[in-house]
Coordinates of C-alpha atoms and ligand atoms in Angstrom, one line a residue:
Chain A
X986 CA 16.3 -9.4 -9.9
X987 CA 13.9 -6.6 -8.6
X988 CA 15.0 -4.2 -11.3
X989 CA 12.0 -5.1 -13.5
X990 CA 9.1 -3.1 -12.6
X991 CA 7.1 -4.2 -15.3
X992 CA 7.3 -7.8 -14.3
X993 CA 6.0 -7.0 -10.9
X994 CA 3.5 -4.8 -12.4
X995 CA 2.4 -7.3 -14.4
X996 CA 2.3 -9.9 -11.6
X997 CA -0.1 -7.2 -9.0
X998 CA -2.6 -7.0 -12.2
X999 CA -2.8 -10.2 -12.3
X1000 CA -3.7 -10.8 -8.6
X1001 CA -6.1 -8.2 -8.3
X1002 CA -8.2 -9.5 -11.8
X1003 CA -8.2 -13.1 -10.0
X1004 CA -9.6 -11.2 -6.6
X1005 CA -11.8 -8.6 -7.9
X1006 CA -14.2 -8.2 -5.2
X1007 CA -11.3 -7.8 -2.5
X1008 CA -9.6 -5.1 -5.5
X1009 CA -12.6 -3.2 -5.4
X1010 CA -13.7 -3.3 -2.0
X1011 CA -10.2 -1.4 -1.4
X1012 CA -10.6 0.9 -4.4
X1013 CA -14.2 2.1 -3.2
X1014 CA -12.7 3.0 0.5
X1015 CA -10.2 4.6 -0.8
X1016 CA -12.8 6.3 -3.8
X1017 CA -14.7 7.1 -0.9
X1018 CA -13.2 8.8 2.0
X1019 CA -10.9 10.7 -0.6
X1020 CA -14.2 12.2 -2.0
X1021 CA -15.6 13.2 1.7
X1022 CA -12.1 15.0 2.3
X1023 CA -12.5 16.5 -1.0
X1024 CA -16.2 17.9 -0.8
X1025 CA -15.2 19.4 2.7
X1026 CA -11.8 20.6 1.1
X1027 CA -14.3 22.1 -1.4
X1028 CA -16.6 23.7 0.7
X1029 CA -13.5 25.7 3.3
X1030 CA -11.9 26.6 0.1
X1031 CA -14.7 28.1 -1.0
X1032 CA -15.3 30.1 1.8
X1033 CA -12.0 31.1 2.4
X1034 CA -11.9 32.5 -1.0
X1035 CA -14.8 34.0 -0.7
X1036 CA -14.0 35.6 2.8
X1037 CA -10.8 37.2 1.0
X1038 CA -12.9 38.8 -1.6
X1039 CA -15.0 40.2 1.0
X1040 CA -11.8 41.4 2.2
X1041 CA -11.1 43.7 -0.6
X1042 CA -14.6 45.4 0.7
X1043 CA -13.4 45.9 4.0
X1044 CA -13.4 48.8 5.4
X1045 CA -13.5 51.1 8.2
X1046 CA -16.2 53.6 8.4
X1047 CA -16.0 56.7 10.1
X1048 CA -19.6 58.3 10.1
X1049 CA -19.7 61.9 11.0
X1050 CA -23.6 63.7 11.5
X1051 CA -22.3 66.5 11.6
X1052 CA -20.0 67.0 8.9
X1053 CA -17.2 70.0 9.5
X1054 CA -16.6 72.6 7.0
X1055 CA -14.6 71.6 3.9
X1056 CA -10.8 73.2 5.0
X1057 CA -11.3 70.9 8.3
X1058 CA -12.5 68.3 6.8
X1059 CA -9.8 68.2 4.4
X1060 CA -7.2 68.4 7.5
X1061 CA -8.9 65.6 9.0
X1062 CA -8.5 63.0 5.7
X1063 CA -4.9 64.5 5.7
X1064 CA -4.8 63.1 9.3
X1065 CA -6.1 60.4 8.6
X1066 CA -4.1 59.0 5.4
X1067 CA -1.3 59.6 7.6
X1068 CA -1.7 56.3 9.2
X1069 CA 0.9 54.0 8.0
X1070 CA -1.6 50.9 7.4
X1071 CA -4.2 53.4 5.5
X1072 CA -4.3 53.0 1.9
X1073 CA -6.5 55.2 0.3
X1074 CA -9.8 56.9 1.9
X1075 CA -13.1 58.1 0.5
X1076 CA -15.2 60.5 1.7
X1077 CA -18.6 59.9 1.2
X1078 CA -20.8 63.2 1.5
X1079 CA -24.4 63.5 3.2
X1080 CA -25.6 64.5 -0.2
X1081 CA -23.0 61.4 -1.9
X1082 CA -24.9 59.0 0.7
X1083 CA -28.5 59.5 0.1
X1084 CA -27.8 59.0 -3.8
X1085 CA -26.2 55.4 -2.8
X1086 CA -28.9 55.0 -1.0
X1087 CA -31.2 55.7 -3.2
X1088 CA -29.4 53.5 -5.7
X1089 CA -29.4 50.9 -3.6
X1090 CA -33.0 50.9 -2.9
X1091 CA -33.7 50.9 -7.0
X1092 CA -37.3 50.6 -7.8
X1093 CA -38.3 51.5 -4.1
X1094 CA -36.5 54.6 -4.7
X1095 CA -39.3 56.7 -4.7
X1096 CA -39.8 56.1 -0.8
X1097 CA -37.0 58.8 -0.4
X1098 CA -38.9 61.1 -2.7
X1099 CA -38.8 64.9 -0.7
X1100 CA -36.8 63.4 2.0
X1101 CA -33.3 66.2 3.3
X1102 CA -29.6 64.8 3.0
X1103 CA -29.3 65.6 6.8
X1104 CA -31.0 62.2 7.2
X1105 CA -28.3 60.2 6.4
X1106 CA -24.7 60.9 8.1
X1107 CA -21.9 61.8 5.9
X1108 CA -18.8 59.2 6.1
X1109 CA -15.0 58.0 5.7
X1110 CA -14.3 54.9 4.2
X1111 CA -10.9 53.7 5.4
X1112 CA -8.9 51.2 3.2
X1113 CA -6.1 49.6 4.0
X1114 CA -3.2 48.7 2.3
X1115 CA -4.2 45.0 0.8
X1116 CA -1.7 42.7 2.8
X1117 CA -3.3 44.4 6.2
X1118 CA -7.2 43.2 5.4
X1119 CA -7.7 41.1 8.0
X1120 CA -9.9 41.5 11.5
X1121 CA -6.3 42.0 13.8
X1122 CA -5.2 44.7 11.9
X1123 CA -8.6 46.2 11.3
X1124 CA -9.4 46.3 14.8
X1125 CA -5.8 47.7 15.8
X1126 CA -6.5 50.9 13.4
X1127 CA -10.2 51.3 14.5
X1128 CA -9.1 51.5 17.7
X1129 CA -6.6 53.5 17.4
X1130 CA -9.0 56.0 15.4
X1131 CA -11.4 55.9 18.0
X1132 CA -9.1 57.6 20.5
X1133 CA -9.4 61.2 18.4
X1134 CA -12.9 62.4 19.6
X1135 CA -13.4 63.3 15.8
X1136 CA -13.7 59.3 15.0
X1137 CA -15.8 58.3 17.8
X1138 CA -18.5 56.8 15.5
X1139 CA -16.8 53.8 13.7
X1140 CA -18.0 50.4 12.4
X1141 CA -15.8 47.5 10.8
X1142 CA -17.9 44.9 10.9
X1143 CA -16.6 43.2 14.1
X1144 CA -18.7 40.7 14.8
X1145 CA -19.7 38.8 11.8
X1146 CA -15.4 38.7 10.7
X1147 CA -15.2 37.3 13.9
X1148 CA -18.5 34.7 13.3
X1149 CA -17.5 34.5 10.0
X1150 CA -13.3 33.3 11.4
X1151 CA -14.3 30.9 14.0
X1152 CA -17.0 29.3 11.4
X1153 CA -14.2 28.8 8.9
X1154 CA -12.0 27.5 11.8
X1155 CA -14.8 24.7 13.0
X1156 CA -15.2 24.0 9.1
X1157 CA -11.2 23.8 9.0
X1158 CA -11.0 21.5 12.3
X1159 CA -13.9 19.1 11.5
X1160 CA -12.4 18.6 8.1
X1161 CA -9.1 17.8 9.5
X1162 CA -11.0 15.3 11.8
X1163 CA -13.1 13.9 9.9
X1164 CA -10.3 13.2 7.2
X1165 CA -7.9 11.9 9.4
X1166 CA -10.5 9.5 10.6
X1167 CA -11.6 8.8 7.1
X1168 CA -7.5 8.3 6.0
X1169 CA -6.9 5.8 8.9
X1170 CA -10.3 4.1 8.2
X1171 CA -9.4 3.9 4.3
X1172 CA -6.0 2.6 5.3
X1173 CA -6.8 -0.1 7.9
X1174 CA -9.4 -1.2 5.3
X1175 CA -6.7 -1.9 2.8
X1176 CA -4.6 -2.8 4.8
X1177 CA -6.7 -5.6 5.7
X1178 CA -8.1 -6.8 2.0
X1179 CA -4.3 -7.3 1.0
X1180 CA -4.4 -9.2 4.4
X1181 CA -6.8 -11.1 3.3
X1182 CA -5.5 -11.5 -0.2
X1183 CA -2.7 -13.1 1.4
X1184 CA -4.6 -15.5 3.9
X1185 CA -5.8 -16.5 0.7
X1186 CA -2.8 -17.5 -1.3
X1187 CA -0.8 -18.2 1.7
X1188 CA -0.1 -21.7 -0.1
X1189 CA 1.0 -19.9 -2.9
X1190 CA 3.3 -17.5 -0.7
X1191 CA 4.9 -20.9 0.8
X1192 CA 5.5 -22.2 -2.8
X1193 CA 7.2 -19.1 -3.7
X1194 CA 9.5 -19.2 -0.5
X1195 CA 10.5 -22.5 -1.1
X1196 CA 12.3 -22.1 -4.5
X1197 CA 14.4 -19.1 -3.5
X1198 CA 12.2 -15.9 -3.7
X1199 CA 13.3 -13.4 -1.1
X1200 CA 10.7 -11.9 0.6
X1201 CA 10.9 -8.7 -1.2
X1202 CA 10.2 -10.5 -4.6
X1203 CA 7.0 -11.9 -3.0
X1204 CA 6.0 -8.9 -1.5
X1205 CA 6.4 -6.3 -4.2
X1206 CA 3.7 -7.2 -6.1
X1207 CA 1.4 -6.6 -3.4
X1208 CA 2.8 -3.3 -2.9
X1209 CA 2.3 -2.6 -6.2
X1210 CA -1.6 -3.8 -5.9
X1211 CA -2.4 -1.6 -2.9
X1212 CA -0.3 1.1 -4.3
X1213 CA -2.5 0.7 -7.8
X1214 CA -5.6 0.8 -6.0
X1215 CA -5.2 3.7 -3.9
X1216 CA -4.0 5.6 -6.9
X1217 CA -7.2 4.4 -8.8
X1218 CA -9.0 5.3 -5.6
X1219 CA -8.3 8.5 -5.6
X1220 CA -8.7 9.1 -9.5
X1221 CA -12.4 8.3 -8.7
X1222 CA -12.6 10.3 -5.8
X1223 CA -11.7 13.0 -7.8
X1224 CA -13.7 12.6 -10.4
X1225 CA -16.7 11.6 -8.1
X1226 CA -16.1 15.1 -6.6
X1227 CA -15.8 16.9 -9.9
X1228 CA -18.8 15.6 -10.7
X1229 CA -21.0 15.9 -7.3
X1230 CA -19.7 19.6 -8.0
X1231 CA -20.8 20.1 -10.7
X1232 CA -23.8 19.1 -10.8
X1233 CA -24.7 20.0 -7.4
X1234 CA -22.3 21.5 -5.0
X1235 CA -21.6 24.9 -7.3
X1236 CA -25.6 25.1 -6.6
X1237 CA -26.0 24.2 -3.1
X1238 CA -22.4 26.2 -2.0
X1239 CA -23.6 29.1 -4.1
X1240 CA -26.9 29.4 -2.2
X1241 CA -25.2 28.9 1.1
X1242 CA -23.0 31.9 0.9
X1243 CA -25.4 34.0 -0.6
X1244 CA -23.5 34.5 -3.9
X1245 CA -25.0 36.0 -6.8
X1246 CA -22.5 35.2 -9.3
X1247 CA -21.6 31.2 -9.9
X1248 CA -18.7 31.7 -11.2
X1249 CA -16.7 32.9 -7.8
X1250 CA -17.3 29.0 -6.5
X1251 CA -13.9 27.4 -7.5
X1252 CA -13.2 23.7 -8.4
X1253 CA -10.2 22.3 -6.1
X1254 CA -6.9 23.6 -7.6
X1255 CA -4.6 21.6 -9.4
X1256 CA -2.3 21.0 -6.7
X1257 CA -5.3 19.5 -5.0
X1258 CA -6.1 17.4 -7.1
X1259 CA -2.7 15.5 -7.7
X1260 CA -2.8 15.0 -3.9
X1261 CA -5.5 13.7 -3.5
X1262 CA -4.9 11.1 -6.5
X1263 CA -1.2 11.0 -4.7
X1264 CA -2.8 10.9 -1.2
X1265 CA -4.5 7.7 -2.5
X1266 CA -1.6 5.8 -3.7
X1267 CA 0.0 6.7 -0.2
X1268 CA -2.9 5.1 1.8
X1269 CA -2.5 2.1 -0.5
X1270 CA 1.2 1.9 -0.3
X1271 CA 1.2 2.1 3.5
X1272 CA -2.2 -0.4 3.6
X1273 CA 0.0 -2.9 1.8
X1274 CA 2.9 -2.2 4.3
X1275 CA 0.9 -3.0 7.2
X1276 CA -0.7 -6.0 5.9
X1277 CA 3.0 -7.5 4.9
X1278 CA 4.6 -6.3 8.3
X1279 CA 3.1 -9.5 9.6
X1280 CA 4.2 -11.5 6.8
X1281 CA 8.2 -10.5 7.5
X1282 CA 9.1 -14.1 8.3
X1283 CA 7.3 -15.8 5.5
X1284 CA 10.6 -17.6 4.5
X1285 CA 11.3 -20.0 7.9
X1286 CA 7.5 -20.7 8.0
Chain B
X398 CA 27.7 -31.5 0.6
X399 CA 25.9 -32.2 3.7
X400 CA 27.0 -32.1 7.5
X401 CA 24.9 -32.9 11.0
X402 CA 26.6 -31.9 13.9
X403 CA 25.3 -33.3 17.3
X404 CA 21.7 -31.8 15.5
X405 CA 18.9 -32.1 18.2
X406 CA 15.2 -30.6 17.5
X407 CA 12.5 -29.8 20.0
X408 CA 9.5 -28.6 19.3
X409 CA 7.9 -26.0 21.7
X410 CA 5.9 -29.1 23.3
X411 CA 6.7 -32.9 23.2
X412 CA 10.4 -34.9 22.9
X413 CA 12.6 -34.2 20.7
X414 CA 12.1 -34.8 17.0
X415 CA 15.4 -35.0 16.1
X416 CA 18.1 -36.3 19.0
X417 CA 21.6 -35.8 18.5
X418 CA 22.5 -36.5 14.9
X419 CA 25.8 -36.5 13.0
X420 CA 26.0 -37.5 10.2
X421 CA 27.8 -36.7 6.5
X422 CA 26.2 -36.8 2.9
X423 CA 28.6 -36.7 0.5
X424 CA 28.2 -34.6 -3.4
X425 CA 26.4 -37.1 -6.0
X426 CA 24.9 -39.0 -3.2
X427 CA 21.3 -40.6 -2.7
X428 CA 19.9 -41.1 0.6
X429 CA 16.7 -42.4 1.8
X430 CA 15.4 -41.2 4.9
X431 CA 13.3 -43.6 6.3
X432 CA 11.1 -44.8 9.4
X433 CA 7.4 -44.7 10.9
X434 CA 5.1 -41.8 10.5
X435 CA 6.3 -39.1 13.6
X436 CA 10.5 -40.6 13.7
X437 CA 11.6 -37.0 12.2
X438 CA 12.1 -36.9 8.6
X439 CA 10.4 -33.9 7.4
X440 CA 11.6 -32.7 10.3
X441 CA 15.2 -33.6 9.1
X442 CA 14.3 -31.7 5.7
X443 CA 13.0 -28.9 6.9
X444 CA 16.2 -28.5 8.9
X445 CA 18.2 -28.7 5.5
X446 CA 16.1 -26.0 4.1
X447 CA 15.7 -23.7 6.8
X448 CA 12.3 -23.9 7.4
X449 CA 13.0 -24.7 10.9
X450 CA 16.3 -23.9 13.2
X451 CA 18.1 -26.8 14.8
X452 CA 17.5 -26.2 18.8
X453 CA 21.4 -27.7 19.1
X454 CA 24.1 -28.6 16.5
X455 CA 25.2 -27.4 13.8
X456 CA 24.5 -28.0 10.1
X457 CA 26.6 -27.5 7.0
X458 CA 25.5 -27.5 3.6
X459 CA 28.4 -27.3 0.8
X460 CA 30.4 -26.2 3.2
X461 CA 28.4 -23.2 4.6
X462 CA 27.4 -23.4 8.5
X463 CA 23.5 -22.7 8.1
X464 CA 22.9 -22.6 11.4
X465 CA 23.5 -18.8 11.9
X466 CA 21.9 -17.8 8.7
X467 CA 19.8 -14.4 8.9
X468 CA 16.7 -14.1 6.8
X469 CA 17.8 -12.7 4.3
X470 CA 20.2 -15.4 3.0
X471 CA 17.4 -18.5 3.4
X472 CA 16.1 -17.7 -0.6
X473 CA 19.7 -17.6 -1.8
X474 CA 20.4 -21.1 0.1
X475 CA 17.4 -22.5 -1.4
X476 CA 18.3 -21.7 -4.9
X477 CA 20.9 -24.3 -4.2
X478 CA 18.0 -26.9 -3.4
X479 CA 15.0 -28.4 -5.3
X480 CA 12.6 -29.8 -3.5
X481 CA 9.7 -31.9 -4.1
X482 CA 6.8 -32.7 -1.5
X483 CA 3.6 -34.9 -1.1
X484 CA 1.3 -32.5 -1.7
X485 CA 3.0 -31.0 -5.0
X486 CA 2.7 -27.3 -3.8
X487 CA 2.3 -25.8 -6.7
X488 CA 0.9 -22.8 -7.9
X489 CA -2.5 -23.3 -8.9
X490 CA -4.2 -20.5 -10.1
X491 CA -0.8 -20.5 -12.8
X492 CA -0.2 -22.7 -15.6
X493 CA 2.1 -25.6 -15.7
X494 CA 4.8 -23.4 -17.7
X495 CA 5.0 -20.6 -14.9
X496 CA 5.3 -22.9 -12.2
X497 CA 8.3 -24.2 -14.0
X498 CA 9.9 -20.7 -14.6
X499 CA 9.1 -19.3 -11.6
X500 CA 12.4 -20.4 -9.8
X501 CA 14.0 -18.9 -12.9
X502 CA 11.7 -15.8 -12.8
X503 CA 13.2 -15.2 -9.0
X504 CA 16.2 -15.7 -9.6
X505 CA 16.4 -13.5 -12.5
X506 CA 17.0 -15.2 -15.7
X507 CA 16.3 -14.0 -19.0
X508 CA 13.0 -14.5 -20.7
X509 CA 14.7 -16.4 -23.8
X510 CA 16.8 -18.6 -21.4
X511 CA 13.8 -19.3 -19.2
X512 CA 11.7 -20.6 -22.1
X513 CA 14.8 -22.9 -23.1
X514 CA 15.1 -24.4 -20.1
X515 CA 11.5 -25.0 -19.3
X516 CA 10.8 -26.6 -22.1
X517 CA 14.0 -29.0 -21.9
X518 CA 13.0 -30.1 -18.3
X519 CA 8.7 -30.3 -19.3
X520 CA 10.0 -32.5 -21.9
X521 CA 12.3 -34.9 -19.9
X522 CA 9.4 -35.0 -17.6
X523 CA 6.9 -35.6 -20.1
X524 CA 4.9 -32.8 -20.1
X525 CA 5.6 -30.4 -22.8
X526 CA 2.3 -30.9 -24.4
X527 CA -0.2 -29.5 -21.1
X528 CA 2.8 -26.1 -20.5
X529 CA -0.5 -24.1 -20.5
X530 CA -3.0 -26.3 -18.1
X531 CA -3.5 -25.4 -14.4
X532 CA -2.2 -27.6 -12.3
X533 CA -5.4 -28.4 -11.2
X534 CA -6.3 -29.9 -14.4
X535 CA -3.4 -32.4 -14.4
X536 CA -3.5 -36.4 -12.3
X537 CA -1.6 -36.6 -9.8
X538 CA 1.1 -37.9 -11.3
X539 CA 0.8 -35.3 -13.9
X540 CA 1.1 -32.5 -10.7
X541 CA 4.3 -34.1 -9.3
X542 CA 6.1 -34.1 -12.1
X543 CA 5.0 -30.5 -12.9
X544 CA 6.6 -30.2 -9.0
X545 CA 9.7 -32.3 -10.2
X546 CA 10.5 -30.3 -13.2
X547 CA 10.1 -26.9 -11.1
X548 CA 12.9 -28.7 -8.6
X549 CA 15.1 -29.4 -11.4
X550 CA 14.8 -26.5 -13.6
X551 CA 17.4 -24.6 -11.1
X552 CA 19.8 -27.6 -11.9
X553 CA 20.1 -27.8 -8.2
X554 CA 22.9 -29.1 -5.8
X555 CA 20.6 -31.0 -3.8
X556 CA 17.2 -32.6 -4.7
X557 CA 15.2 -33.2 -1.2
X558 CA 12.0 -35.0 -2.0
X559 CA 9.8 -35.3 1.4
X560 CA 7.2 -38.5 0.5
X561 CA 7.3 -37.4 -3.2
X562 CA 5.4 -40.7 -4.3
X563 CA 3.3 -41.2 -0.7
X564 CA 0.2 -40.0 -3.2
X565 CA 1.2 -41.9 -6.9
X566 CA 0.1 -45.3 -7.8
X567 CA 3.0 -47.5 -8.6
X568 CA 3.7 -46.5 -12.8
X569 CA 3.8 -43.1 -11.4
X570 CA 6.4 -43.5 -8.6
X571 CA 8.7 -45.9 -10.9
X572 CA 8.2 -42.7 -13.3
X573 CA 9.2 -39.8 -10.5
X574 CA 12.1 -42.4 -9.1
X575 CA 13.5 -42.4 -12.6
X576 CA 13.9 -38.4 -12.9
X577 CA 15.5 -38.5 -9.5
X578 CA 17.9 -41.5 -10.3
X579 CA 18.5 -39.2 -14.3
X580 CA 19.2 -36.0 -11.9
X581 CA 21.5 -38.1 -9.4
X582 CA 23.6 -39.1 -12.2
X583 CA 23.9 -35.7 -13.3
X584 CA 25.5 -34.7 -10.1
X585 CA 22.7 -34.1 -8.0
X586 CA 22.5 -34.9 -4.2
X587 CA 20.0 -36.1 -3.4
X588 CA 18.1 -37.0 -0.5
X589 CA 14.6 -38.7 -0.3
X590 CA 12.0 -39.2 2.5
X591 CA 9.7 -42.6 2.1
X592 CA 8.4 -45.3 3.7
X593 CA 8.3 -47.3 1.0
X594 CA 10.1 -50.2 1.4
X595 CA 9.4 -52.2 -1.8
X596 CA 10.9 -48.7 -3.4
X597 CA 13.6 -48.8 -1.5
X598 CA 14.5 -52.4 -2.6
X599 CA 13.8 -51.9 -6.1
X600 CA 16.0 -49.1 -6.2
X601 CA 18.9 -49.7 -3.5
X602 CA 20.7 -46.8 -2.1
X603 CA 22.0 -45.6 0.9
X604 CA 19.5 -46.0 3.8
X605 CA 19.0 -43.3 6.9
X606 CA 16.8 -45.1 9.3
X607 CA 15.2 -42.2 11.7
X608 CA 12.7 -43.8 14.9
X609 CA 11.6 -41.3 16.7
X610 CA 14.9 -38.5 16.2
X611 CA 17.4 -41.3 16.2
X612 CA 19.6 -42.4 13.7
X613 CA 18.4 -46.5 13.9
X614 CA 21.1 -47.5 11.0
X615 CA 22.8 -46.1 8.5
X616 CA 23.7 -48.2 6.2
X617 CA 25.0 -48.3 2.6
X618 CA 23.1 -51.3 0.2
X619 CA 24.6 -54.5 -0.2
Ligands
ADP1482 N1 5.4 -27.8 13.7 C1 5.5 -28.8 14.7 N2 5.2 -28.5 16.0 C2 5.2 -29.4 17.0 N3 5.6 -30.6 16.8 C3 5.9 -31.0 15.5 C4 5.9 -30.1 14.4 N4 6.2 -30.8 13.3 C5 6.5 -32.1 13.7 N5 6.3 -32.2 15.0 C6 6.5 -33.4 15.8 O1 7.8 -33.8 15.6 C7 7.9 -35.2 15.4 C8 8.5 -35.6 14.1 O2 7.6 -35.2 13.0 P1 7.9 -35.3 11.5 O3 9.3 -34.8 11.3 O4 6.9 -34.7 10.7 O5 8.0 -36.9 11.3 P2 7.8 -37.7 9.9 O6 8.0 -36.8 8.8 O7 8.9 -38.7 10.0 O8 6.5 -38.3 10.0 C9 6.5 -35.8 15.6 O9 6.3 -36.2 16.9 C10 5.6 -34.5 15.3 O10 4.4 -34.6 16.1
MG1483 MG1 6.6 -36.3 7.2

């Protein structure tokens, strides 16, 4: 009896072309809170990635001004690759740093025409090994360094991973919220059009009863219907958010962190994107659910 | 096929709308149920089909105590019913031809069988010509026996009819008491709610005369 999907299928289309407005009322909440998750889902993504990329550039800086003599110096890197958590180190001379500087400086070069190398202090960039790039371990090593009175002079760029953490952590906490909110708000908004769907045919619900349909057969194709409409609700969210990336959000994120190169802003990934179309057809499945929890007893009206 | 023991109704407010029936209806009978607007017989009906719960008593319907049933075995006892009201209830925003299957539809028969049957029992009501109308766009008469052919579709054990023909002009309820008296001889119970007298005397059956949740008389025609 309920082993023909189609029928019931066919039956939920049906109801929601004879109630449009209600179908699309639920589609658009659905369409539309999915999209806010996904553009905030976007934008922590985003930085998160782009936080691990600046991870690869991490590194802890030695600077020495007054450079030792090449056999100590070499007993030093020795010391200092001994480390466990060190990867690889470069030794950037006083000579080696002016250059980079004057590279960086490009057509202003000429500023550091006739200027000594003593100017600029001579330095050791720590890496560390790849899995280790992150502020606790970076902080552990620098500190550790800093106990040998050779190292005394070191920067790891503290206080902006630390901004940069707590910013992604209020990104991450607001998005939570505000989706949650956005979830619940989508699902008591189906939950009450399918209510209202049924007010509507509540005749027709009675009829049903009357000649022998469990309650399951009467209720399916509503499940079906909110289930549909989530699942369409959050095919349009998606899309919606493809396209308000596109056009727009690669810009405005691209701006907002500073990024040179467009092509480091990432799309959601795939698995993503199935749950949010999924995540849909779950807010419509459990709208319908909660709109038919009243209607248990439809049989002995 | 039908059994009232010490059956008493109340309401949440107000006397009893039923008081202490018994009473037996045997397979292949038909039974008015009769008396003034308020004596009880929808109420009596709606016992039958478990729209409402008996407060005392206890009621059997081919030999099955239904007093106890759960939920989840009302739709299968209905299956075993048609039933017929005043007010039609059909389906309106389907056509004629899907009200008809749907009892079929729920109970799972196949398409080709479903088609069979519903145009058999359109065309002993008279209908087969408007199976894709709306409801809506039929007389009343037209409606009710859309309503009559969905009760008898299933074939049923019982027929309960609650005021089928408190709506018809006269052609139409000589029409409607025609199927019921074709199904009766067929086997089915059956067991109809009026007021009308003159319908009762035109068509003499057994007669259950309710005033206000008592059995008045019971009393088989002369
Ligand atoms: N759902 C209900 N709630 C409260 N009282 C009801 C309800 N249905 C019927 N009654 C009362 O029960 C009595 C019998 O009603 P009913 O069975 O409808 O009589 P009839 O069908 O013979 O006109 C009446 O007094 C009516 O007011
Ligand atoms: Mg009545």
């Amino acid at each position: 009896m309920l082993g023909r999907p189609g029928y019931h299928i066919r039956r939920a289309l049906r109801n929601m072309r004879q109630s449009p407005f209600l179908s699309l009322a639920s589609i658009a909440t659905v369409a539309l809170s999915l999209a806010l998750l996904a553009f905030f889902a976007l934008a922590v993504l985003n930085v998160q990635q782009l936080m691990a990329s600046w991870g690869d550039e991490m590194a802890i800086v030695a600077y020495l001004d007054d450079p030792p003599e090449e056999k100590v110096l070499q007993q030093w890197l020795a010391d200092i690759r001994a480390y466990a958590e060190v990867q690889d180190i470069t030794y950037v001379s006083q000579p080696e740093a002016l250059e980079r500087f004057r590279e960086r400086l490009g057509p202003e070069a000429g500023l550091l025409d006739g200027l000594d190398a003593q100017i600029l202090p001579a330095s050791i960039e720590i890496h560390l090994r790849e899995e280790l790039r992150q502020r606790t371990t970076l902080e552990t090593v620098a500190g550790q360094l800093q106990q040998d009175a050779r190292f005394e002079d070191l920067t790891y760029g503290r206080e902006w991973l630390e901004k940069f953490e707590a910013f992604l952590l209020l990104l991450r906490i607001s998005g939570a919220a505000l989706g949650s909110f956005l979830m619940f708000a989508a699902l008591v908004i189906v939950a009450n059009t399918i209510k209202l769907t049924l007010y509507v045919r509540q005749d027709e619900l009675e009829a049903m009863s009357l000649v022998g349909a469990t309650s399951l057969f009467i209720k399916l194709p509503y499940l079906f219907e909110g289930t549909l409409q989530g699942l369409i609700g959050g095919v349009l969210a998606l899309g919606a958010s493809l396209l308000v990336f596109r056009l727009l959000l690669m810009d405005v994120l691209a701006k907002l962190l500073m990024i040179t190169g467009i092509d480091t802003i990432h799309f959601l990934p795939p698995a993503w994107q199935v749950g949010l179309v999924l995540g849909g057809g779950l807010i419509g499945l459990l709208g319908s659910l909660f709109a038919l929890r009243k209607f248990a007893r439809i049989g002995p009206a | 096929m039908i059994q009232l023991y010490n059956v008493t109704k109340s309401y949440l407010r107000g006397q009893n709308a039923l008081n202490d029936i018994t009473l037996k209806i045997e397979k292949g009978e038909f039974v008015y149920l009769t008396g003034p607007s308020g004596a009880g017989k929808s109420t009596f009906l709606k016992l039958l089909y478990c729209a409402e719960r008996p407060s005392r008593g206890q009621i059997l319907i081919n030999g099955r105590n239904i007093t106890r049933f759960g939920v989840q075995r009302i739709p299968l006892l209905r299956r075993d019913f048609g039933i017929v009201f005043q007010d039609f209830k059909l389906l309106n925003r389907r056509t004629v031809y899907e009200n008809v299957a749907f009892p079929l539809e729920v109970t799972g028969h196949k398409r080709f069988e479903i088609s069979k049957k519903v145009y058999q029992t359109l065309k002993q009501v008279g209908l087969q010509h408007r199976l894709n109308d709306h409801p809506l766009q039929l007389s009343g008469g037209e409606q009710q026996r859309v309503a009559v052919a969905r009760a008898l579709v299933v074939e049923p054990l019982i027929l309960l009819a609650d005021e089928p023909t408190g709506n018809l002009d006269p052609d139409v309820t000589l029409e409607i008491m025609e199927m019921f008296k074709d199904a009766n001889a067929r086997g089915t119970t059956v067991v109809m709610a009026t007021h009308d007298r003159q319908l009762i005397r035109q068509f003499p059956r057994r007669i259950l005369e309710l005033d206000a949740g008592c059995i008045q008389m019971d009393d088989l025609p002369c």
